[in-house]
Coordinates of C-alpha atoms and ligand atoms in Angstrom, one line a residue:
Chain U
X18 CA -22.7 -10.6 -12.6
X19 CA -25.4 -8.9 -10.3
X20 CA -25.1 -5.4 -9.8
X21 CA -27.6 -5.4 -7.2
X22 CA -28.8 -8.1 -4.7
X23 CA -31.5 -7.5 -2.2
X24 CA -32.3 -10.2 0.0
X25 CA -34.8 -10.4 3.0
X26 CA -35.2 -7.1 3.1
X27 CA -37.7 -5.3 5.5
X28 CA -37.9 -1.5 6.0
X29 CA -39.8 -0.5 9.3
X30 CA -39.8 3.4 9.5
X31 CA -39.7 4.8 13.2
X32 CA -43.1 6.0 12.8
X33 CA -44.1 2.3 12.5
X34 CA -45.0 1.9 9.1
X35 CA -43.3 -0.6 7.2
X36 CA -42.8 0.3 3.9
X37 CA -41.2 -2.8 2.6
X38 CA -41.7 -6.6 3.6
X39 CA -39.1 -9.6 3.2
X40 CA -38.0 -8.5 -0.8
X41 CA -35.7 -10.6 -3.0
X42 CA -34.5 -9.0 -6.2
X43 CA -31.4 -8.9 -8.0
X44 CA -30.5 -7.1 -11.0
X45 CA -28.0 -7.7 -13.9
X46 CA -25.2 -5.3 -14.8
X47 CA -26.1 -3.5 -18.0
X48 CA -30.0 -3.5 -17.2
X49 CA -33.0 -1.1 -17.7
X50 CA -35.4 -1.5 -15.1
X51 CA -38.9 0.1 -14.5
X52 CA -39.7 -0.3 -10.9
X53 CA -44.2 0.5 -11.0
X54 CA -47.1 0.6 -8.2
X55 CA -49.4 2.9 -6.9
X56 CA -48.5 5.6 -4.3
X57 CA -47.4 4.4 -1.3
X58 CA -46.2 0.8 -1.9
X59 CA -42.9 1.6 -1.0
X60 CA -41.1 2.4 -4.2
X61 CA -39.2 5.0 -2.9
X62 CA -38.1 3.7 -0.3
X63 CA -36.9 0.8 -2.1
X64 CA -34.5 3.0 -4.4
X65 CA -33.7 5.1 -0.9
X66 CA -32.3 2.0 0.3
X67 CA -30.0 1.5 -3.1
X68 CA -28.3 4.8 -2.6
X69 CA -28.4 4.2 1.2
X70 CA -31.0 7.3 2.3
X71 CA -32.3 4.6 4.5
X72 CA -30.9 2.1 6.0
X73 CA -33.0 -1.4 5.6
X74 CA -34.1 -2.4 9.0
X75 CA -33.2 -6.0 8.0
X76 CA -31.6 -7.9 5.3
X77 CA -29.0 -7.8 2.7
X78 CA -28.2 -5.6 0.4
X79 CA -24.9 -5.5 -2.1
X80 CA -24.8 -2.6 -4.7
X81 CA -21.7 -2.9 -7.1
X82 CA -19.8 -5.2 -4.2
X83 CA -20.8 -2.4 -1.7
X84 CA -22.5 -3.7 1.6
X85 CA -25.3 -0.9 1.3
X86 CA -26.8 -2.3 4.5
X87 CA -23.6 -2.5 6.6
X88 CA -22.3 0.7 5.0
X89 CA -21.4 3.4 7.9
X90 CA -22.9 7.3 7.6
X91 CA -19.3 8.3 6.8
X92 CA -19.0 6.0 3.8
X93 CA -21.6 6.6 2.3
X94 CA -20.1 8.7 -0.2
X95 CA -18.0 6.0 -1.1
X96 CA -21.3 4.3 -2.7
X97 CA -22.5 7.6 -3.9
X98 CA -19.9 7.9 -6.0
X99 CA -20.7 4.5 -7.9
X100 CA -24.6 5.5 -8.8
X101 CA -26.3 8.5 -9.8
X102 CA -30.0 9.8 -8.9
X103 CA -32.5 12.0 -10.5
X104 CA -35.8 13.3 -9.1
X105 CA -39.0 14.5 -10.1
X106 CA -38.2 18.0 -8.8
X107 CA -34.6 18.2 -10.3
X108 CA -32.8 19.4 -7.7
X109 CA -30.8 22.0 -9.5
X110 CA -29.3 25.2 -7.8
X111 CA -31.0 28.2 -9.3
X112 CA -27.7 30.4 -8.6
X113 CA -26.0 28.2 -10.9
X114 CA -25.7 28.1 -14.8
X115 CA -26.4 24.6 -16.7
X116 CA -22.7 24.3 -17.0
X117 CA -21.7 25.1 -13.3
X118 CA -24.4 22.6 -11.9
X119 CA -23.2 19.9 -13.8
X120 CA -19.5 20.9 -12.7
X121 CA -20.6 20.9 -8.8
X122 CA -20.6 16.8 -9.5
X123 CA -17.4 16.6 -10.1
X124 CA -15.4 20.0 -8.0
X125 CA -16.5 18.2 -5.0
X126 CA -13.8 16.0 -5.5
X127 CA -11.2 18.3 -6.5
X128 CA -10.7 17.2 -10.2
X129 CA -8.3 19.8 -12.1
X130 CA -10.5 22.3 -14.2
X131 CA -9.4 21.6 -17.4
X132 CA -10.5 17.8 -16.6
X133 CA -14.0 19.1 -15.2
X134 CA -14.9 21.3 -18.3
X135 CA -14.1 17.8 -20.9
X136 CA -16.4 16.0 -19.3
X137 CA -18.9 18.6 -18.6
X138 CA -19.2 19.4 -22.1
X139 CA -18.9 16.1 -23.1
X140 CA -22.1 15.1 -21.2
X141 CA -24.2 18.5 -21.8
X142 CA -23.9 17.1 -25.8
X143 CA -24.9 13.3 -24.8
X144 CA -28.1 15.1 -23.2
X145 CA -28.5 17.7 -26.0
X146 CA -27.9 20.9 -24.0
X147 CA -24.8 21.8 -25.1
X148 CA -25.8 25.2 -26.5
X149 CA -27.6 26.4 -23.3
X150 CA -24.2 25.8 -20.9
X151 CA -24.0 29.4 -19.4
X152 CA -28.0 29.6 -19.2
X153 CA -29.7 29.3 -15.5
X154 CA -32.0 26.2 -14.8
X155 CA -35.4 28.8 -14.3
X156 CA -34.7 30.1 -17.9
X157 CA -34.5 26.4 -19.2
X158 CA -38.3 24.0 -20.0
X159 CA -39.0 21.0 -17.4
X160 CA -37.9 19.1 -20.1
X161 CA -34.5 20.7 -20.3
X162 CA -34.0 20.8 -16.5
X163 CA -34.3 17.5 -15.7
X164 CA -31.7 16.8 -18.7
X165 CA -29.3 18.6 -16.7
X166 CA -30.0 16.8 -13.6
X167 CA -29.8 13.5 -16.0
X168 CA -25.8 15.0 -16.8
X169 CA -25.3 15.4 -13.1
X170 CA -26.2 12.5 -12.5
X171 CA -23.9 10.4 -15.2
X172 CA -21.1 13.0 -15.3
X173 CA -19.0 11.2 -13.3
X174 CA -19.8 7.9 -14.8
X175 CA -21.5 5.8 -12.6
X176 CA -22.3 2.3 -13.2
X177 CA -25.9 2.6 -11.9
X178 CA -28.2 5.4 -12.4
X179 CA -31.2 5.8 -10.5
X180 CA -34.6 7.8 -11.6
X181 CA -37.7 8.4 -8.9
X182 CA -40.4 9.7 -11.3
X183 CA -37.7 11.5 -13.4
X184 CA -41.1 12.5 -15.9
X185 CA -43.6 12.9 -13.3
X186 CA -43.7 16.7 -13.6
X187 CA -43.4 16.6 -17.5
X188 CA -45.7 16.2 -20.4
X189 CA -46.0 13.1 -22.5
X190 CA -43.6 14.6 -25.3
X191 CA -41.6 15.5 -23.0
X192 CA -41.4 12.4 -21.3
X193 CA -40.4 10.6 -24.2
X194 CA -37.6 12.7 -24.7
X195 CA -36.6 12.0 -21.1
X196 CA -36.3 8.8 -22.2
X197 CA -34.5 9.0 -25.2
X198 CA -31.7 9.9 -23.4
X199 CA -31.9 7.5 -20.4
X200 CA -31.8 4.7 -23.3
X201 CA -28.7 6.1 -24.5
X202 CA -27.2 6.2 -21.6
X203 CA -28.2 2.7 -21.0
X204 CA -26.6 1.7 -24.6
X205 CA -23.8 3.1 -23.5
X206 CA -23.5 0.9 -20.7
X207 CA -24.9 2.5 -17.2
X208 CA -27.4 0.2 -15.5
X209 CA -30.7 1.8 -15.3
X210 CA -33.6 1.9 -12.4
X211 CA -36.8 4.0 -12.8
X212 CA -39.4 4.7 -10.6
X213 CA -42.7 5.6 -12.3
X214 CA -46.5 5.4 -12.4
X215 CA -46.2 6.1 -15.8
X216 CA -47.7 3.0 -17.5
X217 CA -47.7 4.8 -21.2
X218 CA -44.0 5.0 -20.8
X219 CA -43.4 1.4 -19.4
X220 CA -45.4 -0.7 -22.3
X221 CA -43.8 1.4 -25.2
X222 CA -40.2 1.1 -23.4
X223 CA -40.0 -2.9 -23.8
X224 CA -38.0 -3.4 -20.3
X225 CA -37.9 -5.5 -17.3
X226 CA -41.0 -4.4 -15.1
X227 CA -41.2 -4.5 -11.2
X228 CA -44.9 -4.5 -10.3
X229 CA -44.7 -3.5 -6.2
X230 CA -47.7 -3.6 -4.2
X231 CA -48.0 -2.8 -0.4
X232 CA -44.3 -3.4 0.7
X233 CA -44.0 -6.7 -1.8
X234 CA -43.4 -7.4 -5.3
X235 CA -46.4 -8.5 -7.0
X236 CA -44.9 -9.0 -10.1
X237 CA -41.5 -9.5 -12.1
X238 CA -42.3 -8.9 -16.1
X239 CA -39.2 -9.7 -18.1
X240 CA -38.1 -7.5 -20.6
X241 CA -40.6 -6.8 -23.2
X242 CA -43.5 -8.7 -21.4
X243 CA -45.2 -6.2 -19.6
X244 CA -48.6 -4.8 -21.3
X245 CA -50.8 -2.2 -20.0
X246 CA -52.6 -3.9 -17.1
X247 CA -51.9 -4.3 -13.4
X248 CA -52.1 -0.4 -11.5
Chain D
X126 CA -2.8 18.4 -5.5
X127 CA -7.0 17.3 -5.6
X128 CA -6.7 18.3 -1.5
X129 CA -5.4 21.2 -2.2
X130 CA -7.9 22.3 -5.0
X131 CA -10.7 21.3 -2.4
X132 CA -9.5 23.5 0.2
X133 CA -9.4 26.2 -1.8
X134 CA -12.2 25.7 -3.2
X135 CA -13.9 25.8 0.3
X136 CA -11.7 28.6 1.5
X137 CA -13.5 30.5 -1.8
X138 CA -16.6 29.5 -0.7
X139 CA -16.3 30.6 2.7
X140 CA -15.4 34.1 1.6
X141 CA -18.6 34.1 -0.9
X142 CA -20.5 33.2 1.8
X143 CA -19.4 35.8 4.7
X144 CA -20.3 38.3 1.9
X145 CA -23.5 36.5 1.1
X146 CA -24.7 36.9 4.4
X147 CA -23.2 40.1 5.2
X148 CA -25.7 41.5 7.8
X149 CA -25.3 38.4 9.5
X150 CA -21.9 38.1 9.5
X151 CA -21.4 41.8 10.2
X152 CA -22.9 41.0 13.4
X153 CA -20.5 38.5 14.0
X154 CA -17.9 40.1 13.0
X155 CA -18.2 43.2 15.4
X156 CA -19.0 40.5 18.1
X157 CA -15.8 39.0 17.6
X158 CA -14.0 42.6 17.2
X159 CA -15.1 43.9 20.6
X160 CA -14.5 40.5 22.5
X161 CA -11.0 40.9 20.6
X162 CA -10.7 44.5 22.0
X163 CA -11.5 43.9 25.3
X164 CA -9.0 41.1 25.4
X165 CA -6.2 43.2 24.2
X166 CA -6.5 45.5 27.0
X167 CA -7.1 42.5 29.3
X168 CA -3.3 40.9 28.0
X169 CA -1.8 44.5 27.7
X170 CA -3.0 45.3 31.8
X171 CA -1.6 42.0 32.6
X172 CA 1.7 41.9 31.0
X173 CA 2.2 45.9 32.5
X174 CA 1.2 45.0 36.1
X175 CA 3.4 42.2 36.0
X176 CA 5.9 44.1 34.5
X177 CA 6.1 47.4 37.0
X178 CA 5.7 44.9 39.7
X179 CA 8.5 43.0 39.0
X180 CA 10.2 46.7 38.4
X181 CA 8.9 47.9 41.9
X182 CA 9.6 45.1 43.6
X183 CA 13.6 45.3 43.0
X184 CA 13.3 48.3 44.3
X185 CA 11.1 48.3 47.4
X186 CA 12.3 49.8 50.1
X187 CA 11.3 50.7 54.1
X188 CA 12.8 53.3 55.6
X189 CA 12.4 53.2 59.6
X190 CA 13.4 56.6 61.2
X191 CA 14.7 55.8 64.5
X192 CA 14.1 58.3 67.5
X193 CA 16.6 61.4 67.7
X194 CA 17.7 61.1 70.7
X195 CA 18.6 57.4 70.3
X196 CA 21.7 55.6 71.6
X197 CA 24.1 53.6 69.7
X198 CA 23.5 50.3 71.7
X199 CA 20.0 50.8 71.0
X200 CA 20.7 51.1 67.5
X201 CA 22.5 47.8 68.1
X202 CA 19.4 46.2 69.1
X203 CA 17.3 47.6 66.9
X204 CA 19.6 46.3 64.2
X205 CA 19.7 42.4 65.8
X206 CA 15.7 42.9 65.6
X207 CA 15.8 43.9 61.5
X208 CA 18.3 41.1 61.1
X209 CA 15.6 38.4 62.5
X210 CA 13.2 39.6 60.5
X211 CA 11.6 37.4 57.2
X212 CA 11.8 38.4 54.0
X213 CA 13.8 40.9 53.8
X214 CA 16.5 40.9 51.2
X215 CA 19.1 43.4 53.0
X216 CA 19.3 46.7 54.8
X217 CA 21.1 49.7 55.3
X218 CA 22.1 51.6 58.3
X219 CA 22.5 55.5 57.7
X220 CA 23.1 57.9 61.1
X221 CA 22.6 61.0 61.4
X222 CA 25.8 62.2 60.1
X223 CA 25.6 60.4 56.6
X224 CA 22.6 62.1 56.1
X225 CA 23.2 65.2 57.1
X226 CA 26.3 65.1 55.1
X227 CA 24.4 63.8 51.8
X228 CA 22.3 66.6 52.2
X229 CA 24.7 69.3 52.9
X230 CA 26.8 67.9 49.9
X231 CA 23.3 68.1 47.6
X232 CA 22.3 72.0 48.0
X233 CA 24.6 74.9 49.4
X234 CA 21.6 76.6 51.4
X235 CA 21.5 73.3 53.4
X236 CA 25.0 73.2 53.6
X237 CA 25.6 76.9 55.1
X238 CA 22.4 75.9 57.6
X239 CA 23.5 72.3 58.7
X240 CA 27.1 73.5 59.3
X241 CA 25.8 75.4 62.3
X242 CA 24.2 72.4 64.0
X243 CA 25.5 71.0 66.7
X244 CA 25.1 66.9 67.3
X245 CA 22.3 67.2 70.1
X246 CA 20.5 70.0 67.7
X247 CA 20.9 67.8 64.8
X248 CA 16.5 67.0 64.1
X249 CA 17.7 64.4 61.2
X250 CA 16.7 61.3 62.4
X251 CA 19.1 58.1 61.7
X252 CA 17.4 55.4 59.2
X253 CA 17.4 51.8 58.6
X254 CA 16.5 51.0 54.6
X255 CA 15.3 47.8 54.5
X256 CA 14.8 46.3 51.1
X257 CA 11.9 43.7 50.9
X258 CA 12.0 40.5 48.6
X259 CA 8.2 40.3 48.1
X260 CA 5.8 43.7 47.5
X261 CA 3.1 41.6 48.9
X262 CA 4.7 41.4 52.5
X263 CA 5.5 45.0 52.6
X264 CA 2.8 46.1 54.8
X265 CA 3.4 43.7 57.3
X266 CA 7.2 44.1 57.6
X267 CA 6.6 47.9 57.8
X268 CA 4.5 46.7 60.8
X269 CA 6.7 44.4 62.6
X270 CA 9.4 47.5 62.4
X271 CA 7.1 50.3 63.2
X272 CA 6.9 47.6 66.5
X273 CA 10.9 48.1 67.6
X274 CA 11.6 49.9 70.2
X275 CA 13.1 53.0 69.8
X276 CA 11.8 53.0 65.7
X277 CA 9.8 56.1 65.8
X278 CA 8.3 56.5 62.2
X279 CA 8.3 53.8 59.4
X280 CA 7.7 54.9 55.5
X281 CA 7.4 52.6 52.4
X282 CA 6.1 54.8 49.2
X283 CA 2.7 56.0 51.4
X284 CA 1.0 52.4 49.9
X285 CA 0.9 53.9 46.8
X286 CA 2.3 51.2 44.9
X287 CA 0.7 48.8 46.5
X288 CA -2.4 50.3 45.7
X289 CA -1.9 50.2 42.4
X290 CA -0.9 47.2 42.2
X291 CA -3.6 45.9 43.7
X292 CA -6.6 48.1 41.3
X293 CA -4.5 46.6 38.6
X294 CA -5.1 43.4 39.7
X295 CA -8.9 44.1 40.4
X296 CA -9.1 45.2 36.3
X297 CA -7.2 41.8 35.7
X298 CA -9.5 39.7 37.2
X299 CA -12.7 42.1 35.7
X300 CA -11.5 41.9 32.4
X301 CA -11.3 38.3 32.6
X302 CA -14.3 37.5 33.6
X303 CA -15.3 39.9 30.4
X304 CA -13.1 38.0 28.4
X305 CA -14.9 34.9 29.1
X306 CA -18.4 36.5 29.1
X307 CA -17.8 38.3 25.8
X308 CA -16.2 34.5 24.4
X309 CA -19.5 32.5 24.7
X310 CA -21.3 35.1 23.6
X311 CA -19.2 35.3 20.3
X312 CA -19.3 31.6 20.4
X313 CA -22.9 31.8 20.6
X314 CA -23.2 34.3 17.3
X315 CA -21.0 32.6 15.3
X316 CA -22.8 29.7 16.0
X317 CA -25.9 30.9 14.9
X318 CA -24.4 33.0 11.6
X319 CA -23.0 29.1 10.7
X320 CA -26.8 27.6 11.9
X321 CA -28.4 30.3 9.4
X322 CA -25.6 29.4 6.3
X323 CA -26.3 25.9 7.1
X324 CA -30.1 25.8 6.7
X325 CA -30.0 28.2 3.7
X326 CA -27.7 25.9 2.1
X327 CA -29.8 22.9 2.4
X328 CA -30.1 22.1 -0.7
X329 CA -26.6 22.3 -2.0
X330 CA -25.8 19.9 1.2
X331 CA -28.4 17.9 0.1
X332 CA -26.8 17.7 -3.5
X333 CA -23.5 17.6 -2.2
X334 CA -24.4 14.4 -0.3
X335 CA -26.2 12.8 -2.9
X336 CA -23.4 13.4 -5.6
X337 CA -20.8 11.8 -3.5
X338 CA -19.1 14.7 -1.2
X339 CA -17.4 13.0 1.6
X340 CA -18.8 14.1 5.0
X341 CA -15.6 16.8 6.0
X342 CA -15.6 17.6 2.2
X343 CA -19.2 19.3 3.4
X344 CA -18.6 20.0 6.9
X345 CA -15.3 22.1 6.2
X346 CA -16.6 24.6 4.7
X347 CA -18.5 25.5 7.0
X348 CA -15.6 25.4 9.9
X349 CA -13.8 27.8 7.5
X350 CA -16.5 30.1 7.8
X351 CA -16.2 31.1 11.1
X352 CA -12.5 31.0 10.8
X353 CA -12.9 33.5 7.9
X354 CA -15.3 35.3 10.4
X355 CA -12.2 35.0 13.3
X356 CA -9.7 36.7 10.9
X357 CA -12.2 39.5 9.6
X358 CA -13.3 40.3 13.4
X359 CA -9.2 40.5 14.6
X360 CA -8.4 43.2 11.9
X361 CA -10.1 46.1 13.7
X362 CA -8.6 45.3 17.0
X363 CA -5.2 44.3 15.9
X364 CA -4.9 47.9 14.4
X365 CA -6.3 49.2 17.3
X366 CA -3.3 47.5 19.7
X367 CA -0.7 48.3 17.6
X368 CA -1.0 52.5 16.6
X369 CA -3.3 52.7 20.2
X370 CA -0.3 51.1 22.5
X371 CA 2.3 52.8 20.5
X372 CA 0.2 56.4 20.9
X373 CA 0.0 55.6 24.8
X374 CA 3.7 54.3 25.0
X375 CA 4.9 57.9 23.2
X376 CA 2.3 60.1 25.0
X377 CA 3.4 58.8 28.5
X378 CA 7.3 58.3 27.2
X379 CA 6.9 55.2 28.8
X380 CA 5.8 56.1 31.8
X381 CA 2.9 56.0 34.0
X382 CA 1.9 57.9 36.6
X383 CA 5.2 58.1 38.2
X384 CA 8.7 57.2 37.5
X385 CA 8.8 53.6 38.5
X386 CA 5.9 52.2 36.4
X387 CA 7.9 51.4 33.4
X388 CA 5.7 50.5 30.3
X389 CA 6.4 47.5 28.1
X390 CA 8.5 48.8 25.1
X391 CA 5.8 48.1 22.2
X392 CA 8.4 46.1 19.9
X393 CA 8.3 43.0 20.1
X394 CA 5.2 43.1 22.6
X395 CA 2.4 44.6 20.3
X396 CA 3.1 41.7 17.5
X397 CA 3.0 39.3 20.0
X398 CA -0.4 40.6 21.4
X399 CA -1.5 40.8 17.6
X400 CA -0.8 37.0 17.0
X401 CA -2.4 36.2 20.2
X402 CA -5.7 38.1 19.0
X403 CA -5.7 36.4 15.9
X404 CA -5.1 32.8 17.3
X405 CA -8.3 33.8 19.9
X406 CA -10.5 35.0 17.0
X407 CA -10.1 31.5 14.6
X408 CA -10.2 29.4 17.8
X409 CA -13.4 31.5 18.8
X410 CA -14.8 31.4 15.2
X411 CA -13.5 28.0 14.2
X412 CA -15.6 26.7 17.7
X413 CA -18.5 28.4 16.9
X414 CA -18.7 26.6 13.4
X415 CA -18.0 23.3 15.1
X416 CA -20.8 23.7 17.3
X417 CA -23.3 24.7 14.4
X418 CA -21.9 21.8 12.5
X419 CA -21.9 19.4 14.9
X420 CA -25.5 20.1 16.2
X421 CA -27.4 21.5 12.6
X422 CA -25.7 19.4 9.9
X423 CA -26.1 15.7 10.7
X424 CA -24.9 13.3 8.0
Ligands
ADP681 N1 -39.6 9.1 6.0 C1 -40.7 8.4 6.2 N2 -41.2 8.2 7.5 C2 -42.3 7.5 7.7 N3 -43.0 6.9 6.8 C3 -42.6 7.0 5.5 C4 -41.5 7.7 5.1 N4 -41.3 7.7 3.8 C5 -42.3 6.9 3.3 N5 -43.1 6.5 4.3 C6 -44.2 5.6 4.2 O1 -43.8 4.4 3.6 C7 -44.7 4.0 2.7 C8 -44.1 3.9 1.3 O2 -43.7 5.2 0.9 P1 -42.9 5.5 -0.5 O3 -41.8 4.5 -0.5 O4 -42.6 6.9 -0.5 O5 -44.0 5.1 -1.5 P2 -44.1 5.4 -3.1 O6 -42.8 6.0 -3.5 O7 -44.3 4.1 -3.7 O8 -45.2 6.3 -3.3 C9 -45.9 5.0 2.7 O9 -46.9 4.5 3.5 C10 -45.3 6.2 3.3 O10 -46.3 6.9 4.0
MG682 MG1 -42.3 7.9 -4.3

């Protein structure tokens, strides 16, 4: 079954620009996708649109049986609860230890405490940071930061997790590490889409590849088909 | 049970946060405590005035002396013209005699003195006591009597009370318009305390949003911050109602001025006023919140 389904889909900012043109794409429950293309063909926005940070200004799009299109400001948590996203910039709060910022996922909705620390800790040791819980995110490497985010992201357990440059501030070892643990999340199930310019990462990964250029998709490389070329 | 761990949760949060910003919300805070004040005194004023003029109303009386050398027909028609007046609730007549008798019975130097008198000697004047229903229409029944023939001197408490009454009222309607003043102003801080927390929370709205907070999960918060804010700013004046109007109430023994304004007795009155200060500071804080939220945090 289809996890995602984008169909027709324009995005016109207000400012005029339009950032995507008429885009088809549809993508399988269970999948790792790379999503590639130089700055400013409108991969963002494409992802924005998944997790409904835009709104498409036409077309269809269905994420996990949700009407991301037709979905109103109000629900939007309803589909926010389904996926999780990771930046380039982490987005941790600095006030907050490891252990607390991963919690924040998950006291939003009021689970009991005893439930919140099981699956905190359960995730911090999937993403290898179990022994730096009570340390705060400026005392931790890029590396390890953006491994927390990663457990934000999944604590929860979300069908979908989504990734915009989740190694773009990081070095190549680094990198890889990063994603180490995105293909063990993926193993374990949780439908993957990354944004990157990273072509390194993208030939050694072995995954379905999205080659956008200008608004459009250039190019649809099945898994394992994609060689260095292209950007 | 999860509602109910989210609340508190916020209600937490919205403590840290009052103490987080504590400059700010100190400013707040006093803004809400003087508004609070002034309101007190406002409600206290009101319910007084309304009080000793309901007090002094039952017992409003004219007196219209009637000349001395007047006859008793003419008393007779000065009686038909008290009876056609409005608003009046009853009268009294009292001659000469009866008052000369209350006052010979009241002191034994007046009694020796008045026992001399003769009836045509006698300067006591004889008195109608006419009891009003409405302190407002004093003055102009006073008036219409002071207009009978053969009514040579009218008296109703020298205007006094009605002077009173009527600088109470002028406070009344001051205060008030303080009251409102002071209001949006407080409004107006609180609002901008919540705009501040707002913006220097963006990012944990931002991360709230994206990790699937629904939209009142991350609004209330905020709304309980100026209640907190409401509750903090009503301690100072609620303390200040209670021991203040119980100081006054003692000093004065309950009275004001002069015998007939009668104080409120402070219990139950002062709790009452306390609730009422308390209700005024979360609706004050609580709309100050909504209006930060409502314009600053769009989601
Ligand atoms: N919020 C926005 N308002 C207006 N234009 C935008 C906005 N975000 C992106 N754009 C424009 O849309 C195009 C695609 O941007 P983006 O999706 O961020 O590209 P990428 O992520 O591939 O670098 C660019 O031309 C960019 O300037
Ligand atoms: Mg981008």
């Amino acid at each position: 079954m289809n996890l995602i389904r984008m169909k027709g889909v324009n995005k016109q900012y207000k400012n005029g620009v339009t950032a995507i043109y008429d885009l088809d794409l549809t993508i399988e429950k269970g999948d790792f996708v790379f999503i590639i293309g130089s700055t400013g063909c409108g991969k963002s926005t494409l992802i924005k649109m998944l997790y409904r940070e835009e709104k498409p200004t036409s077309g269809k799009i269905i994420v996990g049986g949700l009407d991301v299109a037709k979905l109103r400001n109000g629900k939007v948590y309803k589909l926010r609860r389904k996926l999780g996203v990771v930046f380039q910039d982490f987005k941790l709060l600095s006030k907050l230890t490891v252990y607390e910022n991963v919690a924040f996922a998950l006291e939003v909705f009021g689970l009991p405490k005893s439930e919140i620390h099981e699956k905190v800790l359960k995730v911090l040791d999937l993403v290898g940071l179990k022994n730096k819980a009570k340390h705060y995110p400026t005392e931790l490497s890029g590396g390890e930061q953006q491994r927390v985010a990663i457990a934000r992201a999944i604590v929860n357990g979300p069908k979908l997790l989504i990734c915009d440059e989740p190694t773009g501030n990081l070095d190549e070892a680094t990198s890889m590490e990063i994603m180490k643990v995105l293909e063990e999340i993926n193993k374990l199930g949780t439908t993957i889409i990354m944004v990157t310019h990273d072509t390194n990462i993208v030939s050694l990964m072995k995954k379905r590849v999205i080659l956008l250029d200008a608004g459009r998709i250039l190019k649809d490389y099945e898994k394992g088909t994609y060689t260095h070329e292209g950007i | 049970m999860r509602a109910f761990r989210v609340l508190s949760r916020n209600i937490r949060d919205s403590f840290k946060s009052v103490f987080r910003n504590f400059s700010l919300s100190l400013a707040s805070i006093s803004c809400i405590a003087i508004t609070l004040i002034v309101v007190a005194v406002a409600i206290i004023l009101t319910y007084n005035v309304n009080n000793f003029a309901t007090l002094v109303e039952k017992d409003v009386t004219i007196v219209a002396f009637l000349d001395v050398d007047i006859t008793e027909e003419e008393t007779k028609m000065v009686e038909e013209e008290i009876k056609k007046l409005d608003n009046i609730e009853n009268y009294v007549y009292r001659s000469k005699t009866d008052i000369t008798e209350e006052m010979m019975d009241s002191s034994d130097i007046f009694g020796s003195i008045m026992s001399e008198w003769k009836e045509e000697e006698n300067p006591l004047q004889a008195t109608f006591q006419v009891k009003v229903i409405d302190i407002d229409t004093i003055g102009d029944i006073a008036n219409q009597i002071k207009g009978i023939n053969h009514v040579d001197v009218v008296k109703y408490g020298e205007g006094m009370v009605e002077q009173l009454v009527s600088v109470f009222d002028s406070i009344k309607n001051v205060s008030l318009i303080v009251v409102i003043a002071l209001i949006l102003v407080t409004a107006f801080l609180i609002s901008n305390t919540i705009k501040i927390t707002i913006f220097s929370r963006r990012r944990e709205i931002e991360i709230m949003r994206l990790v699937g907070a629904s939209n009142i999960n991350i609004k209330i918060p905020f709304i309980l911050e100026g209640l907190v804010l409401g509750i903090i700013g009503s301690i100072l004046p609620v303390v200040i109602t209670i021991y203040g109007y119980v100081a006054i109430y003692n000093k004065f023994g309950g009275k004001l001025f002069t015998q007939i304004i009668q104080l409120i007795k402070p219990e139950p009155f002062i709790y009452l006023v306390a609730i009422a200060l308390v209700t005024i500071g979360m609706i004050v804080g609580m709309f100050g919140s909504w209006r930060a939220v409502k314009k600053h945090l769009k989601i």
